[in-house]
mmCIF file of C-alpha atoms in Angstrom:
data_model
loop_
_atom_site.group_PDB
_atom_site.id
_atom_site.type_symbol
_atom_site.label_atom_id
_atom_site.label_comp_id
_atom_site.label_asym_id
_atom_site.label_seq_id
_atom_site.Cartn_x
_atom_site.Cartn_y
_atom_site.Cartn_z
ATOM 1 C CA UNK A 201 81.597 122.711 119.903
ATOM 2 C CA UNK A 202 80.211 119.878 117.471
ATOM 3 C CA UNK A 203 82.730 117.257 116.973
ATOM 4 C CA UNK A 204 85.143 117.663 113.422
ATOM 5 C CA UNK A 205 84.074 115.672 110.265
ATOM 6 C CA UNK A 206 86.197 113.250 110.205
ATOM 7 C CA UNK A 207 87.847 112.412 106.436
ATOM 8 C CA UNK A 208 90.324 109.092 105.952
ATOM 9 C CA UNK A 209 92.723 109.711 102.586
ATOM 10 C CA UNK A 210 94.249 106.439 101.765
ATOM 11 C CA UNK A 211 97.142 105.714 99.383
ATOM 12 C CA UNK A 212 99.475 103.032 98.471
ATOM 13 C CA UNK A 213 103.270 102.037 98.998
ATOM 14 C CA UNK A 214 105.359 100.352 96.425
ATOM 15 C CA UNK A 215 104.223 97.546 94.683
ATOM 16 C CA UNK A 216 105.962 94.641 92.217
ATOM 17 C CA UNK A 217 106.564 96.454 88.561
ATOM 18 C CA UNK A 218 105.968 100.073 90.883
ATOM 19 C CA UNK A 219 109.118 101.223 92.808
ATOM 20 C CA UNK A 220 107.156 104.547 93.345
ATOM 21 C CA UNK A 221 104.235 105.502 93.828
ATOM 22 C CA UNK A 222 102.851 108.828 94.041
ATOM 23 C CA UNK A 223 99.856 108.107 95.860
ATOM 24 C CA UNK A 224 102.342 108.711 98.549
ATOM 25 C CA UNK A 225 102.968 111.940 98.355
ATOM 26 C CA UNK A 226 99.579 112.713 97.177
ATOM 27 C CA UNK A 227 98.222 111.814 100.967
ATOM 28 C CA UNK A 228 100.868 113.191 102.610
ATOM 29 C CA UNK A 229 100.034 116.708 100.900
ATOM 30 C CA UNK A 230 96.316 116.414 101.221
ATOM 31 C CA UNK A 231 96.003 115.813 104.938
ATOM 32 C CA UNK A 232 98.705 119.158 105.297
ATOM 33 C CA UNK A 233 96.095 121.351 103.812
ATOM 34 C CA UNK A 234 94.859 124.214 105.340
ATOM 35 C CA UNK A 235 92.177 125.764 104.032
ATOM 36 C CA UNK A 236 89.413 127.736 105.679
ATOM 37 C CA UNK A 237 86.683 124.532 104.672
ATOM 38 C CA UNK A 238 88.617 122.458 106.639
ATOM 39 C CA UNK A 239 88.484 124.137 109.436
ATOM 40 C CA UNK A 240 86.124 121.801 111.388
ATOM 41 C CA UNK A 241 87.552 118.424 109.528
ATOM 42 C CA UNK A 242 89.606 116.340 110.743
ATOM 43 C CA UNK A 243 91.734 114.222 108.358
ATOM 44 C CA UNK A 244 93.379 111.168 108.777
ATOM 45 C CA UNK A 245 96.035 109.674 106.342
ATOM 46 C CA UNK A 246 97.485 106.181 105.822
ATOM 47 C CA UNK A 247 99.230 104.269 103.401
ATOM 48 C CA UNK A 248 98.596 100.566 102.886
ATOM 49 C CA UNK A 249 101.157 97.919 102.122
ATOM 50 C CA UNK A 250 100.021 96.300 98.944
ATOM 51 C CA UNK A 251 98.997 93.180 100.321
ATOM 52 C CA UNK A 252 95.745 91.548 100.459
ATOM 53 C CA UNK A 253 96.038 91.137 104.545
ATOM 54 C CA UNK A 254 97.167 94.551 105.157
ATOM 55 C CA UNK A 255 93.737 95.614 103.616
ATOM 56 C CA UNK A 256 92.031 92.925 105.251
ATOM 57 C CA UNK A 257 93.222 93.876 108.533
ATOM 58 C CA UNK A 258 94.256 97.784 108.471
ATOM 59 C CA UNK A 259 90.959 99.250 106.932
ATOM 60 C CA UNK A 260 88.399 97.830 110.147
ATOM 61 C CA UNK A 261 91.132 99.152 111.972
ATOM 62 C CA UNK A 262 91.534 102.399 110.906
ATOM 63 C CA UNK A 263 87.283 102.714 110.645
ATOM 64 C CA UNK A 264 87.023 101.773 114.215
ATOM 65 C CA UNK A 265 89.641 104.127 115.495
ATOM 66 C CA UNK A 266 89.046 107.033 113.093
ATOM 67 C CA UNK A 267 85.499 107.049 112.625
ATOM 68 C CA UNK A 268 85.615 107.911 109.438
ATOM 69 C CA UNK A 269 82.470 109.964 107.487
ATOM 70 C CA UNK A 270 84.492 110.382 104.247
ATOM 71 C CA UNK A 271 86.990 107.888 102.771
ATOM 72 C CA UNK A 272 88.748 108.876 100.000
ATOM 73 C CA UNK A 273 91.278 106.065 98.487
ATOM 74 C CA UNK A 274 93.838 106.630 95.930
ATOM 75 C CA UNK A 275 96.166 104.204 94.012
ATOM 76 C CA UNK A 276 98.316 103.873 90.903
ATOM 77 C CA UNK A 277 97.104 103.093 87.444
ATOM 78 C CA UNK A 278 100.461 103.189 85.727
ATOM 79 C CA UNK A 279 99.526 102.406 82.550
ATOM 80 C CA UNK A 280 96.867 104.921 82.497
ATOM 81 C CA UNK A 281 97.645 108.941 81.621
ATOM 82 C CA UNK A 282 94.986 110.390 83.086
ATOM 83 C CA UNK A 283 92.655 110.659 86.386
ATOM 84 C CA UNK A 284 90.108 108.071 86.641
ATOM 85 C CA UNK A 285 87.267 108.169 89.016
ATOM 86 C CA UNK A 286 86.328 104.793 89.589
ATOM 87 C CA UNK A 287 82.558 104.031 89.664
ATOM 88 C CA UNK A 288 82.443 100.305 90.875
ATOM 89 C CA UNK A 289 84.727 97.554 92.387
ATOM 90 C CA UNK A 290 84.668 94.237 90.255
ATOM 91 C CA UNK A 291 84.421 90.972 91.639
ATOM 92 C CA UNK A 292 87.293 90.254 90.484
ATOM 93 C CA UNK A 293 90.679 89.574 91.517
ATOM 94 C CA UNK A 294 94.030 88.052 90.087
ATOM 95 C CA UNK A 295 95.372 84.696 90.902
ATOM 96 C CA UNK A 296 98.533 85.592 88.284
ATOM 97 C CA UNK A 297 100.158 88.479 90.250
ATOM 98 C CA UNK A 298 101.757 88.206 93.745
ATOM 99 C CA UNK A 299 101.234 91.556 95.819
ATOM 100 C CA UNK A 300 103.950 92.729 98.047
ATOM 101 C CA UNK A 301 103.662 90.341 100.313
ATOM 102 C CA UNK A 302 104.215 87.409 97.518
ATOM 103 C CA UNK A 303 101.016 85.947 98.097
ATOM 104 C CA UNK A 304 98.413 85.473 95.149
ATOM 105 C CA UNK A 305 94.598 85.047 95.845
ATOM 106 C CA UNK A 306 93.680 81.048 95.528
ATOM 107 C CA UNK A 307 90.167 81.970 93.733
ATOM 108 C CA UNK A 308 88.878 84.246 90.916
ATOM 109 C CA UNK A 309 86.498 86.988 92.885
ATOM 110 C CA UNK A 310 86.473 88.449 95.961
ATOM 111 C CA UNK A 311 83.016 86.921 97.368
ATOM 112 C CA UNK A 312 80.292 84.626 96.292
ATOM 113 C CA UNK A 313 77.284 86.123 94.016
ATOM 114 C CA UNK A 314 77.308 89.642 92.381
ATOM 115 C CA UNK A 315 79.717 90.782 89.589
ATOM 116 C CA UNK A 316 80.503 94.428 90.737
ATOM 117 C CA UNK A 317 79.091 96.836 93.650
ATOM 118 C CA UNK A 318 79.021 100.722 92.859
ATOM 119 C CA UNK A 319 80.558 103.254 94.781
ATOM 120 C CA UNK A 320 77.546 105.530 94.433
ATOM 121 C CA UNK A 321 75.615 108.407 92.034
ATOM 122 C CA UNK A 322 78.419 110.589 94.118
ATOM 123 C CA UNK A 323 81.020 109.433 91.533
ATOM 124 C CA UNK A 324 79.283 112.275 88.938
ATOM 125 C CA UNK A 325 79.971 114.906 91.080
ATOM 126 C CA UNK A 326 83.717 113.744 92.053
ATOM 127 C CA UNK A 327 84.420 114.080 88.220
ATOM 128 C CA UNK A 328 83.346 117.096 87.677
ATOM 129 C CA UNK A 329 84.814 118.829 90.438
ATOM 130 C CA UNK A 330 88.379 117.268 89.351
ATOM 131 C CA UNK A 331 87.208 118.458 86.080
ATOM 132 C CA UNK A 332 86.660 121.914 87.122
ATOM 133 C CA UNK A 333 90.668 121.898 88.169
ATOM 134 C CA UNK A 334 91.860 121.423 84.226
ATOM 135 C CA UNK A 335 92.835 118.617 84.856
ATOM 136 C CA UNK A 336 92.699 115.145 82.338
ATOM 137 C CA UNK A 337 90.092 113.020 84.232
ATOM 138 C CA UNK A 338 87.421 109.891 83.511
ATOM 139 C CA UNK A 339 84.577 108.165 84.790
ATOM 140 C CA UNK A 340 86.045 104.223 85.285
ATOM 141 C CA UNK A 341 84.207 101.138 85.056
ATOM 142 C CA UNK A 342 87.134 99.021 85.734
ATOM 143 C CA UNK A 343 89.229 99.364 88.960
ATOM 144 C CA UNK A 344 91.512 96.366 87.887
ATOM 145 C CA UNK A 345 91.757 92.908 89.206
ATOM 146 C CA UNK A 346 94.777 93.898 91.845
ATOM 147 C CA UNK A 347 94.684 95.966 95.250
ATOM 148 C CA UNK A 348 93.442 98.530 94.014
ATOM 149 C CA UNK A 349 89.697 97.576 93.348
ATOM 150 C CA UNK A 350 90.034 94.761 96.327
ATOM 151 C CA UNK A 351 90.648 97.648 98.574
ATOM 152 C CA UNK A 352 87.095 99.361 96.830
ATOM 153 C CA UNK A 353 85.388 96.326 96.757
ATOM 154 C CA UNK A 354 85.876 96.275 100.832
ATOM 155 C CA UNK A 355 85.611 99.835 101.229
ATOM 156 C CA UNK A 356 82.013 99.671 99.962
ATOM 157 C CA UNK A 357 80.964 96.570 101.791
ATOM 158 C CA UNK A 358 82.368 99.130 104.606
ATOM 159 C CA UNK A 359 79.742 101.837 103.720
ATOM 160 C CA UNK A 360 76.826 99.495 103.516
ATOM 161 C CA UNK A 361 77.893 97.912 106.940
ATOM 162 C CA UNK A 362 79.258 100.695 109.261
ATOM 163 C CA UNK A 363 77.259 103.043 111.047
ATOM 164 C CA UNK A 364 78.941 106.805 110.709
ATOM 165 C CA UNK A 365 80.913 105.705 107.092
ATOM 166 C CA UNK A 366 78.849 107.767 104.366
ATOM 167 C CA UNK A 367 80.685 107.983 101.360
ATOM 168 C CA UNK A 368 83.868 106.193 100.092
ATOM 169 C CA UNK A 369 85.595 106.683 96.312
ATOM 170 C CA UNK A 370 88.772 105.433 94.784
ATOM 171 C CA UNK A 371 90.907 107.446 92.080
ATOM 172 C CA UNK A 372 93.487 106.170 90.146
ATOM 173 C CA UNK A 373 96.156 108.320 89.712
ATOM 174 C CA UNK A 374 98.730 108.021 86.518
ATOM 175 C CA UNK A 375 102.863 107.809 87.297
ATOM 176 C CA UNK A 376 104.041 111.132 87.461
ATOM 177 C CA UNK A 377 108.033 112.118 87.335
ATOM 178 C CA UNK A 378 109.775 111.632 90.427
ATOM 179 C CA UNK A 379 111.716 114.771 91.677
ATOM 180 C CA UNK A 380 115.550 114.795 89.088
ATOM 181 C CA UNK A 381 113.265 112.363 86.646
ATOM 182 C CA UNK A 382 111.461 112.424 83.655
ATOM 183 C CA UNK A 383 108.951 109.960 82.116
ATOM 184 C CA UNK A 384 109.257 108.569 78.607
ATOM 185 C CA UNK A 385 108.972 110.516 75.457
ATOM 186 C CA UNK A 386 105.232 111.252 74.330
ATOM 187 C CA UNK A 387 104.015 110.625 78.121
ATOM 188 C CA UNK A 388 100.952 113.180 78.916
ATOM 189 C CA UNK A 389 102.883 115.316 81.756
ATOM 190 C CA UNK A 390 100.753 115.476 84.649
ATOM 191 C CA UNK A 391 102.252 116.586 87.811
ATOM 192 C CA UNK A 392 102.316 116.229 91.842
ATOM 193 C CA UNK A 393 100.639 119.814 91.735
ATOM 194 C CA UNK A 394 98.148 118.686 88.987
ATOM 195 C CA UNK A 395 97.665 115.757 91.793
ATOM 196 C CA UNK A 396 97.302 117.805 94.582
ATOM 197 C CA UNK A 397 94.828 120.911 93.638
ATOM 198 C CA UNK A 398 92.325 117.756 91.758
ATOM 199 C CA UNK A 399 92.451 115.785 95.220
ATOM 200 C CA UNK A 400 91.927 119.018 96.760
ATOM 201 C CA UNK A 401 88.934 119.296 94.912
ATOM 202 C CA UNK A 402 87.644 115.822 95.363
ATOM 203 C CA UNK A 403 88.119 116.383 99.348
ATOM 204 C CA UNK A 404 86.134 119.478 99.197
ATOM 205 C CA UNK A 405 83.094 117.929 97.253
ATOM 206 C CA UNK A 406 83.211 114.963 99.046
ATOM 207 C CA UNK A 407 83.262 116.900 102.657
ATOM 208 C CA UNK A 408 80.156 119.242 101.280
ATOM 209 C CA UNK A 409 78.241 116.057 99.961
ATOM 210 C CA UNK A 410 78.851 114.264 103.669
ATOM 211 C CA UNK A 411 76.863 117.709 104.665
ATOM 212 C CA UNK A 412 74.038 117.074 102.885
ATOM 213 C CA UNK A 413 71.187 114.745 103.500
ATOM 214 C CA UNK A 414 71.848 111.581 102.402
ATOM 215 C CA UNK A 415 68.743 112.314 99.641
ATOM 216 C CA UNK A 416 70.288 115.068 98.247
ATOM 217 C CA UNK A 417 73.747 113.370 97.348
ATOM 218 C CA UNK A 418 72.827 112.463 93.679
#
């Protein structure tokens, strides 16, 4: 038998201003999926601590033990009502918020030299395919200054370094209600389900694309 495609779905815990975050849950229903195109994938979930060292030190980690093909990264955009799809990882990061961890970066950007890296022409097919669900989603330029587009930023440097890692992508999710709560008036209701059947979606593309010669992926 050929050895299972292996898939890593990464979310975050609670963060400053963020008691909860759904990317929580998210994972933890994505990797319980059973579905006949995952029959020979194997998937891997984790949640990071919002720090800047957890990232630094859990994702080389988790590539070297899981051996990832597909990494597919979620995180909270709380301000934000609808799915976004993030294209590219600024160099960029913020010196005025702490993460979990109370630590703020000393300096600006994340390395010396370019202003952004991009995630790939995969991105285009990611939105469509959350598209396809009916759900509210977005192409994204801007993954933030905070963990969210550190953790892409290193994710891609990842790609472009690791031998076996094809094809990483980071979606913001919005805050949905947590279970006996409600958001605040006028707030565009998406829901864990809503969630769950787009990153459903997004796992399927991204496990077909990770099929494909690497030439055909646009």
């Amino acid at each position: 038998m050929s050895e299972k495609l292996s898939v890593l779905v990464t979310g975050f815990g609670p963060f400053p201003g963020a008691p909860f975050n759904p990317t929580m849950p998210l994972v933890k229903r994505l990797t319980q999926l059973r579905r006949p195109a995952f029959d020979d994938v194997k998937l891997t979930s984790h949640i990071f601590r919002v720090t800047y060292d957890t990232v630094d030190r859990e994702l080389p980690e988790l590539i070297a033990r899981v051996r990832p093909r597909v990494l597919l990264m979620f995180g909270l955009a709380s301000r934000t009502a609808h799915l976004r799809i993030e294209t590219r990882a600024r160099n960029a990061v913020t010196t005025l918020v702490a993460d979990a961890g109370r630590r703020r970066a000393r300096k600006g950007s994340i390395v010396d030299g370019t202003d952004a890296t991009m995630f790939g022409p995969h991105t285009a097919k990611l939105l469509r395919a959350a598209l396809a669900t009916g759900i509210d989603a977005r192409a994204s330029r801007d993954a933030g200054s905070y963990l969210c587009n550190y953790l892409s930023w290193r994710a891609i440097e990842a790609v472009d370094k690791t031998d076996g890692l094809q094809l990483a992508a980071f979606v913001h999710v919005p805050l949905i209600p947590r279970q006996g709560t409600s958001l605040r008036k006028g707030t565009e209701r998406i829901t864990l389900e809503d969630l769950v059947d787009a990153g459903e979606a997004l796992l399927m593309e991204m496990v077909k694309l990770a099929r494909r010669p690497l030439s055909s992926r646009a």
